[in-house]
Short mmCIF file of C-alpha atoms and ligand atoms in Angstrom, two decimals:
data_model
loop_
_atom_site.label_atom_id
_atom_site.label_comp_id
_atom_site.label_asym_id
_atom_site.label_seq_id
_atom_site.Cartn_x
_atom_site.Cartn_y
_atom_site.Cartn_z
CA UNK A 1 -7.55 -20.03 -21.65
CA UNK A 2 -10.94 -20.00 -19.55
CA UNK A 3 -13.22 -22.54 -19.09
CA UNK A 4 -16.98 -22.36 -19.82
CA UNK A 5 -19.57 -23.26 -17.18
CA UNK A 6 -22.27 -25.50 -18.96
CA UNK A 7 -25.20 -24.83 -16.98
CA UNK A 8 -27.06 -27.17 -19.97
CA UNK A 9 -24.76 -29.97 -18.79
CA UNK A 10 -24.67 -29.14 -15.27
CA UNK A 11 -29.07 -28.65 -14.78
CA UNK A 12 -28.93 -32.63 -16.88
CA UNK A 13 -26.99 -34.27 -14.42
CA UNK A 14 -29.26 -32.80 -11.48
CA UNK A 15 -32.53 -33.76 -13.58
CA UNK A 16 -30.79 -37.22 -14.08
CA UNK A 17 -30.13 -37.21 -10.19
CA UNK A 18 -33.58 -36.20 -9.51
CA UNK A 19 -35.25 -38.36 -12.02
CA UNK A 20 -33.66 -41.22 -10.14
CA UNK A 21 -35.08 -40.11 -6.72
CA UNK A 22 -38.51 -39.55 -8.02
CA UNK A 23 -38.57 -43.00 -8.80
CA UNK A 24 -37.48 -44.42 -5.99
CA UNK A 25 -40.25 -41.98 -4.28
CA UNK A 26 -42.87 -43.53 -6.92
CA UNK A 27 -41.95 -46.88 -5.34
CA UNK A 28 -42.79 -46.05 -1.99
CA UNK A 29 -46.02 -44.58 -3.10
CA UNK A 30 -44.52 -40.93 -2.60
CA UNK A 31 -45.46 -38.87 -5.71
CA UNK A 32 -45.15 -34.84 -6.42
CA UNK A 33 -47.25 -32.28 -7.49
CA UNK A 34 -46.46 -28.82 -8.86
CA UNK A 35 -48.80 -26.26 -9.41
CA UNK A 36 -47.66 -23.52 -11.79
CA UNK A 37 -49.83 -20.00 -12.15
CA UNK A 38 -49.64 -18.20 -14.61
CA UNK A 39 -51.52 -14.64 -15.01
CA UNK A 40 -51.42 -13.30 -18.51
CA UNK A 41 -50.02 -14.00 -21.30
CA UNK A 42 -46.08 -12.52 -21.21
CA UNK A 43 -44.41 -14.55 -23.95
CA UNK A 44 -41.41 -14.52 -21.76
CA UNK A 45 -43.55 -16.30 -18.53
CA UNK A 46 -45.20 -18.62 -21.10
CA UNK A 47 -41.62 -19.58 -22.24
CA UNK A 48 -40.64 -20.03 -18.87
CA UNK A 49 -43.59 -21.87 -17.64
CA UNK A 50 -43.37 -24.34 -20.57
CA UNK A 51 -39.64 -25.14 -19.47
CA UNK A 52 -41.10 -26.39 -16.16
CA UNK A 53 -43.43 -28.23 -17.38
CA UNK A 54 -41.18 -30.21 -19.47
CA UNK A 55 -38.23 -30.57 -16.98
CA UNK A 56 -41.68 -31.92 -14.62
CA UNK A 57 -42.77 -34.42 -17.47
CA UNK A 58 -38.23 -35.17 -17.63
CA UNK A 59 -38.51 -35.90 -13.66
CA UNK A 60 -41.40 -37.72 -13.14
CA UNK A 61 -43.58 -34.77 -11.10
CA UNK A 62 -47.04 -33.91 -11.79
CA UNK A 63 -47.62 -30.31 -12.71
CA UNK A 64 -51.14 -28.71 -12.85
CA UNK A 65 -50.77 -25.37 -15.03
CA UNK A 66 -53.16 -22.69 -14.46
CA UNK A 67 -53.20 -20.24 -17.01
CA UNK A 68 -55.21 -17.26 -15.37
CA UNK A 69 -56.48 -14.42 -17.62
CA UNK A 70 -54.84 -10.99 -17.78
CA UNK A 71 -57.77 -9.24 -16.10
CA UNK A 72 -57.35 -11.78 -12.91
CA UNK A 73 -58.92 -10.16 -9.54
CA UNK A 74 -56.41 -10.01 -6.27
CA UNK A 75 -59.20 -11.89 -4.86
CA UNK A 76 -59.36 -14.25 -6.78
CA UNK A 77 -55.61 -15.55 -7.45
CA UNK A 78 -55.52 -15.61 -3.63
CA UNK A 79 -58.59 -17.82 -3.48
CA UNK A 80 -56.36 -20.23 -6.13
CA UNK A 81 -53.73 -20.24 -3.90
CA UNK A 82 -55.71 -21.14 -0.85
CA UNK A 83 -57.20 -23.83 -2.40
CA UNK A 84 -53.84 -25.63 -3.37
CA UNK A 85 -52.35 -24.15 -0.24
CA UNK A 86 -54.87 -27.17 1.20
CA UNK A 87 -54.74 -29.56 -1.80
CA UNK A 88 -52.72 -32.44 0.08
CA UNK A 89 -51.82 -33.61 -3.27
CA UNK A 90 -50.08 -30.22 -4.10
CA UNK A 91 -46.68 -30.17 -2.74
CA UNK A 92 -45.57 -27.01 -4.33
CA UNK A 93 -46.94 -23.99 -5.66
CA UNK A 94 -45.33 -21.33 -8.04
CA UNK A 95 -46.75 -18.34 -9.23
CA UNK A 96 -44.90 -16.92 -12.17
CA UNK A 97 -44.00 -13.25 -11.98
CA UNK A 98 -44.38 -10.71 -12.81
CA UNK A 99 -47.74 -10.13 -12.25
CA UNK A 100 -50.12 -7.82 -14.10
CA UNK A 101 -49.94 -4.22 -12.38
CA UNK A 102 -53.31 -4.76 -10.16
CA UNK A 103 -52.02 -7.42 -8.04
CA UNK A 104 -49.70 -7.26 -5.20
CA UNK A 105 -47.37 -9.58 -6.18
CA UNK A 106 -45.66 -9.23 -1.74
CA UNK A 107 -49.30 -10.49 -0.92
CA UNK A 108 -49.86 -13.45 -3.44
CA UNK A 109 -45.63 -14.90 -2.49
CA UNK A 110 -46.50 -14.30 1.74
CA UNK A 111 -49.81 -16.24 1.47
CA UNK A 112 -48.02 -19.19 -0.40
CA UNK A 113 -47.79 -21.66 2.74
CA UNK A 114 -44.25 -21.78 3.52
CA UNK A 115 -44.01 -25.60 2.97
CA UNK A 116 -45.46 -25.14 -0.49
CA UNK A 117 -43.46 -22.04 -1.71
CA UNK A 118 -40.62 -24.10 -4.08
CA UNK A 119 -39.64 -20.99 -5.48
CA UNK A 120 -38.22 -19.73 -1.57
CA UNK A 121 -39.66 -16.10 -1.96
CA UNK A 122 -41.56 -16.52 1.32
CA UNK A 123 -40.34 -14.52 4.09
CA UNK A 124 -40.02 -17.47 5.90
CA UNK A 125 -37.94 -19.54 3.87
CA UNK A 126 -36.09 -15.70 3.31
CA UNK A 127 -35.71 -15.78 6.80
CA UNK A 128 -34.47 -19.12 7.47
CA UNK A 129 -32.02 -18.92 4.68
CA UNK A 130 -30.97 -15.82 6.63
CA UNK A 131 -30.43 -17.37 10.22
CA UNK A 132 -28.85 -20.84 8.87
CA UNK A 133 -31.83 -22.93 9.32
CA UNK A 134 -34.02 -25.32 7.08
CA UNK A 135 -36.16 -23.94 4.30
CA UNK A 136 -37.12 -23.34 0.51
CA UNK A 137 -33.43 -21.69 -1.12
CA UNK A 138 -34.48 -19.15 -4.39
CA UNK A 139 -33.62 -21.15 -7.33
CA UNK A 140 -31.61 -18.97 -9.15
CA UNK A 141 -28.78 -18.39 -6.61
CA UNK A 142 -28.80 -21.89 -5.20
CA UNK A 143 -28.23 -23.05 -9.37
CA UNK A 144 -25.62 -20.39 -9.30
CA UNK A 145 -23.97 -22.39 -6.23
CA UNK A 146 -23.97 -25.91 -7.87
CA UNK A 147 -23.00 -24.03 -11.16
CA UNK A 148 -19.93 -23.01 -9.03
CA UNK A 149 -19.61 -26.44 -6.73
CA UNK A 150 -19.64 -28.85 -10.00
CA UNK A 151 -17.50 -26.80 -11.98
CA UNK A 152 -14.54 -27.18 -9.10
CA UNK A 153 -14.07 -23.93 -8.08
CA UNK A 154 -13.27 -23.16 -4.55
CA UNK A 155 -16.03 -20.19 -2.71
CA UNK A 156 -14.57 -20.58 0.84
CA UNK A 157 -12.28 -17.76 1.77
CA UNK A 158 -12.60 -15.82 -2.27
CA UNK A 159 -13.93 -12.42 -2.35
CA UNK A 160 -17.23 -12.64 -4.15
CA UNK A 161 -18.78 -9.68 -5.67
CA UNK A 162 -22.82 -9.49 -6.51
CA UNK A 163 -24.42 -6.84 -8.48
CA UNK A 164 -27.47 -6.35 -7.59
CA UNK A 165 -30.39 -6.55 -4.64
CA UNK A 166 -33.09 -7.81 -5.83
CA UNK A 167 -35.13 -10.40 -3.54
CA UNK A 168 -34.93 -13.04 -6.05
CA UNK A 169 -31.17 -13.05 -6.69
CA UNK A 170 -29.03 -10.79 -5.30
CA UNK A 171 -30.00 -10.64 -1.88
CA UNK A 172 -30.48 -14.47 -1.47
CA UNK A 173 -27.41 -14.83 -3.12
CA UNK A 174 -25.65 -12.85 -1.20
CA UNK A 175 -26.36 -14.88 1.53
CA UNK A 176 -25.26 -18.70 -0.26
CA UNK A 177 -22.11 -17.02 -0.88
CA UNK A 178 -21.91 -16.52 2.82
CA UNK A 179 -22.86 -19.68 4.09
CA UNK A 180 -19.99 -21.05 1.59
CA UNK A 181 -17.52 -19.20 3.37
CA UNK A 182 -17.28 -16.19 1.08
CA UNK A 183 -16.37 -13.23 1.52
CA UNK A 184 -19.35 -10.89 -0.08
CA UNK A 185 -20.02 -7.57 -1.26
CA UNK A 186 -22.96 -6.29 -2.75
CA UNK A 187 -22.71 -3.63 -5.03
CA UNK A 188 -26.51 -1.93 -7.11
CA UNK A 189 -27.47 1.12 -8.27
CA UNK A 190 -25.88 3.76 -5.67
CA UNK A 191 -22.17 2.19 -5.88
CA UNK A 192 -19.91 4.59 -6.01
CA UNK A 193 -16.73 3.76 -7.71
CA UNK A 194 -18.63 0.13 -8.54
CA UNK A 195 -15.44 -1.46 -10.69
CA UNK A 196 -12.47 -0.70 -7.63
CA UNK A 197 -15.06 -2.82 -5.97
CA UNK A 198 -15.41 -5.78 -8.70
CA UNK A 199 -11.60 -5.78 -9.36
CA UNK A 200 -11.40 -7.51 -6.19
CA UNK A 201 -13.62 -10.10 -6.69
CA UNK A 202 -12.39 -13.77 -7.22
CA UNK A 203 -15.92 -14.94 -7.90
CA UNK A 204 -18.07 -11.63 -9.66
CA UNK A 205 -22.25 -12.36 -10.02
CA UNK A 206 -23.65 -10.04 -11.99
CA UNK A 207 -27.30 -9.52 -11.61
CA UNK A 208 -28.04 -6.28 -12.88
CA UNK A 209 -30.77 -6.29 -15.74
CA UNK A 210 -28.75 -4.50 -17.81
CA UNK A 211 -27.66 -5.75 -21.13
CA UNK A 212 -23.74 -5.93 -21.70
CA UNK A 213 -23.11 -4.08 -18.18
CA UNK A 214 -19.66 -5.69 -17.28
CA UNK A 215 -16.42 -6.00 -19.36
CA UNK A 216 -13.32 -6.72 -19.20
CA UNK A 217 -12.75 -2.94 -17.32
CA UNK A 218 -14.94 -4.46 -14.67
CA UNK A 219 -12.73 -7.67 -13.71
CA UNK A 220 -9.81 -8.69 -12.03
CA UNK A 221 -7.65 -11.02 -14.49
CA UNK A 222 -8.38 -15.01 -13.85
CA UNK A 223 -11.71 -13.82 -12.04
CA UNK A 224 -15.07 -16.41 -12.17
CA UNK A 225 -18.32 -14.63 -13.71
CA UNK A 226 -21.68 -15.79 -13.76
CA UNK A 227 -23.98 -14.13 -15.63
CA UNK A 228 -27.86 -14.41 -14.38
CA UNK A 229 -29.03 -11.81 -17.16
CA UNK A 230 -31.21 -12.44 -20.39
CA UNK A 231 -31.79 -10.00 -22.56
CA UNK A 232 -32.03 -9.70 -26.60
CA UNK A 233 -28.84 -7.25 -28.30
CA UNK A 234 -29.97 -4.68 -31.30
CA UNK A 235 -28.88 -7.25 -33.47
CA UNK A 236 -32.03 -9.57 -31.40
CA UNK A 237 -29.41 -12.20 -30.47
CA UNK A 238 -29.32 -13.56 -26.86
CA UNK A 239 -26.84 -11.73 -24.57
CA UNK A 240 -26.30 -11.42 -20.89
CA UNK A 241 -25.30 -8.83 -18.46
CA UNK A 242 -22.41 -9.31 -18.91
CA UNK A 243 -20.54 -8.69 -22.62
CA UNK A 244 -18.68 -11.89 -22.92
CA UNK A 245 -16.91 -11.51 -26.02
CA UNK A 246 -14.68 -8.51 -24.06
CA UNK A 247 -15.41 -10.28 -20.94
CA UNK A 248 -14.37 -14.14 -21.47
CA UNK A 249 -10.52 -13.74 -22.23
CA UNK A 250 -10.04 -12.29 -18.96
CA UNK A 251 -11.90 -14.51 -16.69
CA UNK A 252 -10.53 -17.75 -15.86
CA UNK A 253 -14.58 -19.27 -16.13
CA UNK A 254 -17.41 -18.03 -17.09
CA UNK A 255 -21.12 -18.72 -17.59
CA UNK A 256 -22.52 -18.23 -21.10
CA UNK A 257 -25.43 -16.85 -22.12
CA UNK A 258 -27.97 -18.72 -22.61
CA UNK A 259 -27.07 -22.21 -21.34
CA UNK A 260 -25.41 -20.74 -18.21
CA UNK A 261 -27.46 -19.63 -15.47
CA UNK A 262 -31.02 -20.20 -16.84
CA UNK A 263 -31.42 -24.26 -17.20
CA UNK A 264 -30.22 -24.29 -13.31
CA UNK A 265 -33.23 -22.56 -12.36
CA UNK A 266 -35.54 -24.91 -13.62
CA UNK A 267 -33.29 -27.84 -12.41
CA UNK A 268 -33.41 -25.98 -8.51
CA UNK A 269 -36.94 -26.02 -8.73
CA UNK A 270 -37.22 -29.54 -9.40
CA UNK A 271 -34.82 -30.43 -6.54
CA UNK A 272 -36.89 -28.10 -4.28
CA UNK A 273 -39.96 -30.45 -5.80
CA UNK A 274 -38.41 -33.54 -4.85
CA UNK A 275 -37.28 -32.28 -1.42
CA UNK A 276 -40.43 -30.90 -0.50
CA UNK A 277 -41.81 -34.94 -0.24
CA UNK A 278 -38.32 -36.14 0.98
N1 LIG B 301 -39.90 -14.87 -13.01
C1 LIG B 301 -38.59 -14.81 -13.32
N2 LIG B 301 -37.88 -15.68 -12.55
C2 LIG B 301 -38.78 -16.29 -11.74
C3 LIG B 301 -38.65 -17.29 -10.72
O1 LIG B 301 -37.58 -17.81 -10.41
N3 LIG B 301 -39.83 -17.66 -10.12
C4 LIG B 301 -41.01 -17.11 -10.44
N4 LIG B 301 -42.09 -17.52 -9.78
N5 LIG B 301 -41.16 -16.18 -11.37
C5 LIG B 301 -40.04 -15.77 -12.02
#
């Protein structure tokens, strides 16, 4: 029988955790400040963006939204960031992507001042995941590795399998896996012979944007999967990458979707919040 990882129950106890600190902060005058920007309306962001605001309001951080219109200037979003980039009382900044298609999102995440950039897309905090050293982790892949740590299971010395290269997950998760000892192998687009590779994997991420992508053909028996898609199925139910009715027998855990993956995101950025003052 396989175990589900609760990533609802899992991003609570961190929020609890943090909650706790935050007040403790409060008490030695400390307190946070999140800006969130937003440009456009994508239901999706606004969804998103709302969840951080609450789990902010949860924690005891402040969070200044700004909800820029669709027609925002490069100029302009970069003169927003400047400004909070030397705000003293803004300790992190986020821009919510993606961006409408006349700004450069590479330029708006590089001129994010490293020490503000809670979201760890800056090639700084890239490259200092990269070399070992101190620095903003992406959210996503460092919820995947408390999703993994909490739930007991072991990364040192597995295989571990990611799908996927994208800067936001696959790459910097890629590298987690790493630091925990794994042994990793990417696999994206241009795989050849992709499932020979994922049969191997003890621990099999699937990041591939791509609704129902992996089953069971896909898995070795008694594998771990975590699931970082969200997508809606033709019958406009939730599903992941990942088809987890085929999927789930043969795993030994497995992330669901939703209330896998996605709560840990929001809980990561609230510990990269909190550490930010720390
Ligand atoms: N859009 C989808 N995921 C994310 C994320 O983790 N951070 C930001 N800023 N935008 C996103």
């Amino acid at each position: 029988m396989y175990k589900i990882i609760d990533g609802k129950k899992i991003s609570q106890e961190i929020k609890d955790e943090l909650k706790e600190k935050v007040s403790a902060l409060k008490a030695e005058g400390k307190n946070i400040c999140l800006a969130v920007i937003q440009v456009g309306g994508d239901p999706a962001s606004s969804v998103y963006v709302g969840n951080k605001k609450k789990a902010c309001a949860y924690i005891g951080i402040e969070s200044l939204i700004y909800e820029l219109p669709e027609e925002t200037t490069q100029d302009e979003l970069l003169e927003l960031v400047r400004k909070l980039n030397n705000d003293n009382k803004v300790n992190g900044i986020l821009v919510q992507l993606p961006l409408p298609k006349q700004i450069d999102e590479n330029e708006v995440i590089q001129t994010i001042a490293p020490e503000k950039d809670v979201d760890g897309f800056n090639e700084k905090n890239v490259g200092a995941l990269c070399v070992g050293s101190k620095g903003f982790v992406s959210c996503t892949p460092s919820g995947i590795i408390q999703l993994l740590k909490r739930s007991g299971v072991e990364i040192s010395g597995k295989r571990c399998v990611v799908i996927g290269r994208s800067n936001i997950v696959g790459k910097p998760m890629s590298l987690l896996l790493l630091r925990e000892n794994g042994t990793v192998t990417i696999c994206h687009s241009r795989t050849e012979n992709i499932k020979e590779i994922t049969k191997q994997a003890d621990i099999l991420v699937v990041a591939v944007g791509k609704p129902k992508f992996v089953d069971e053909t896909f898995i070795k028996e008694g594998a771990v999967v975590i699931d970082v898609g969200i997508h809606r199925d033709a019958d406009n139910k939730l599903c992941g990458d990942v088809d987890f009715e085929r999927t789930a027998p043969h795993t030994s855990a497995i992330t669901p979707v939703p209330g896998g993956v996605g709560p840990m995101t929001v809980a990561m950025l609230m510990y990269n919040c909190v550490s930010s003052v720390e």
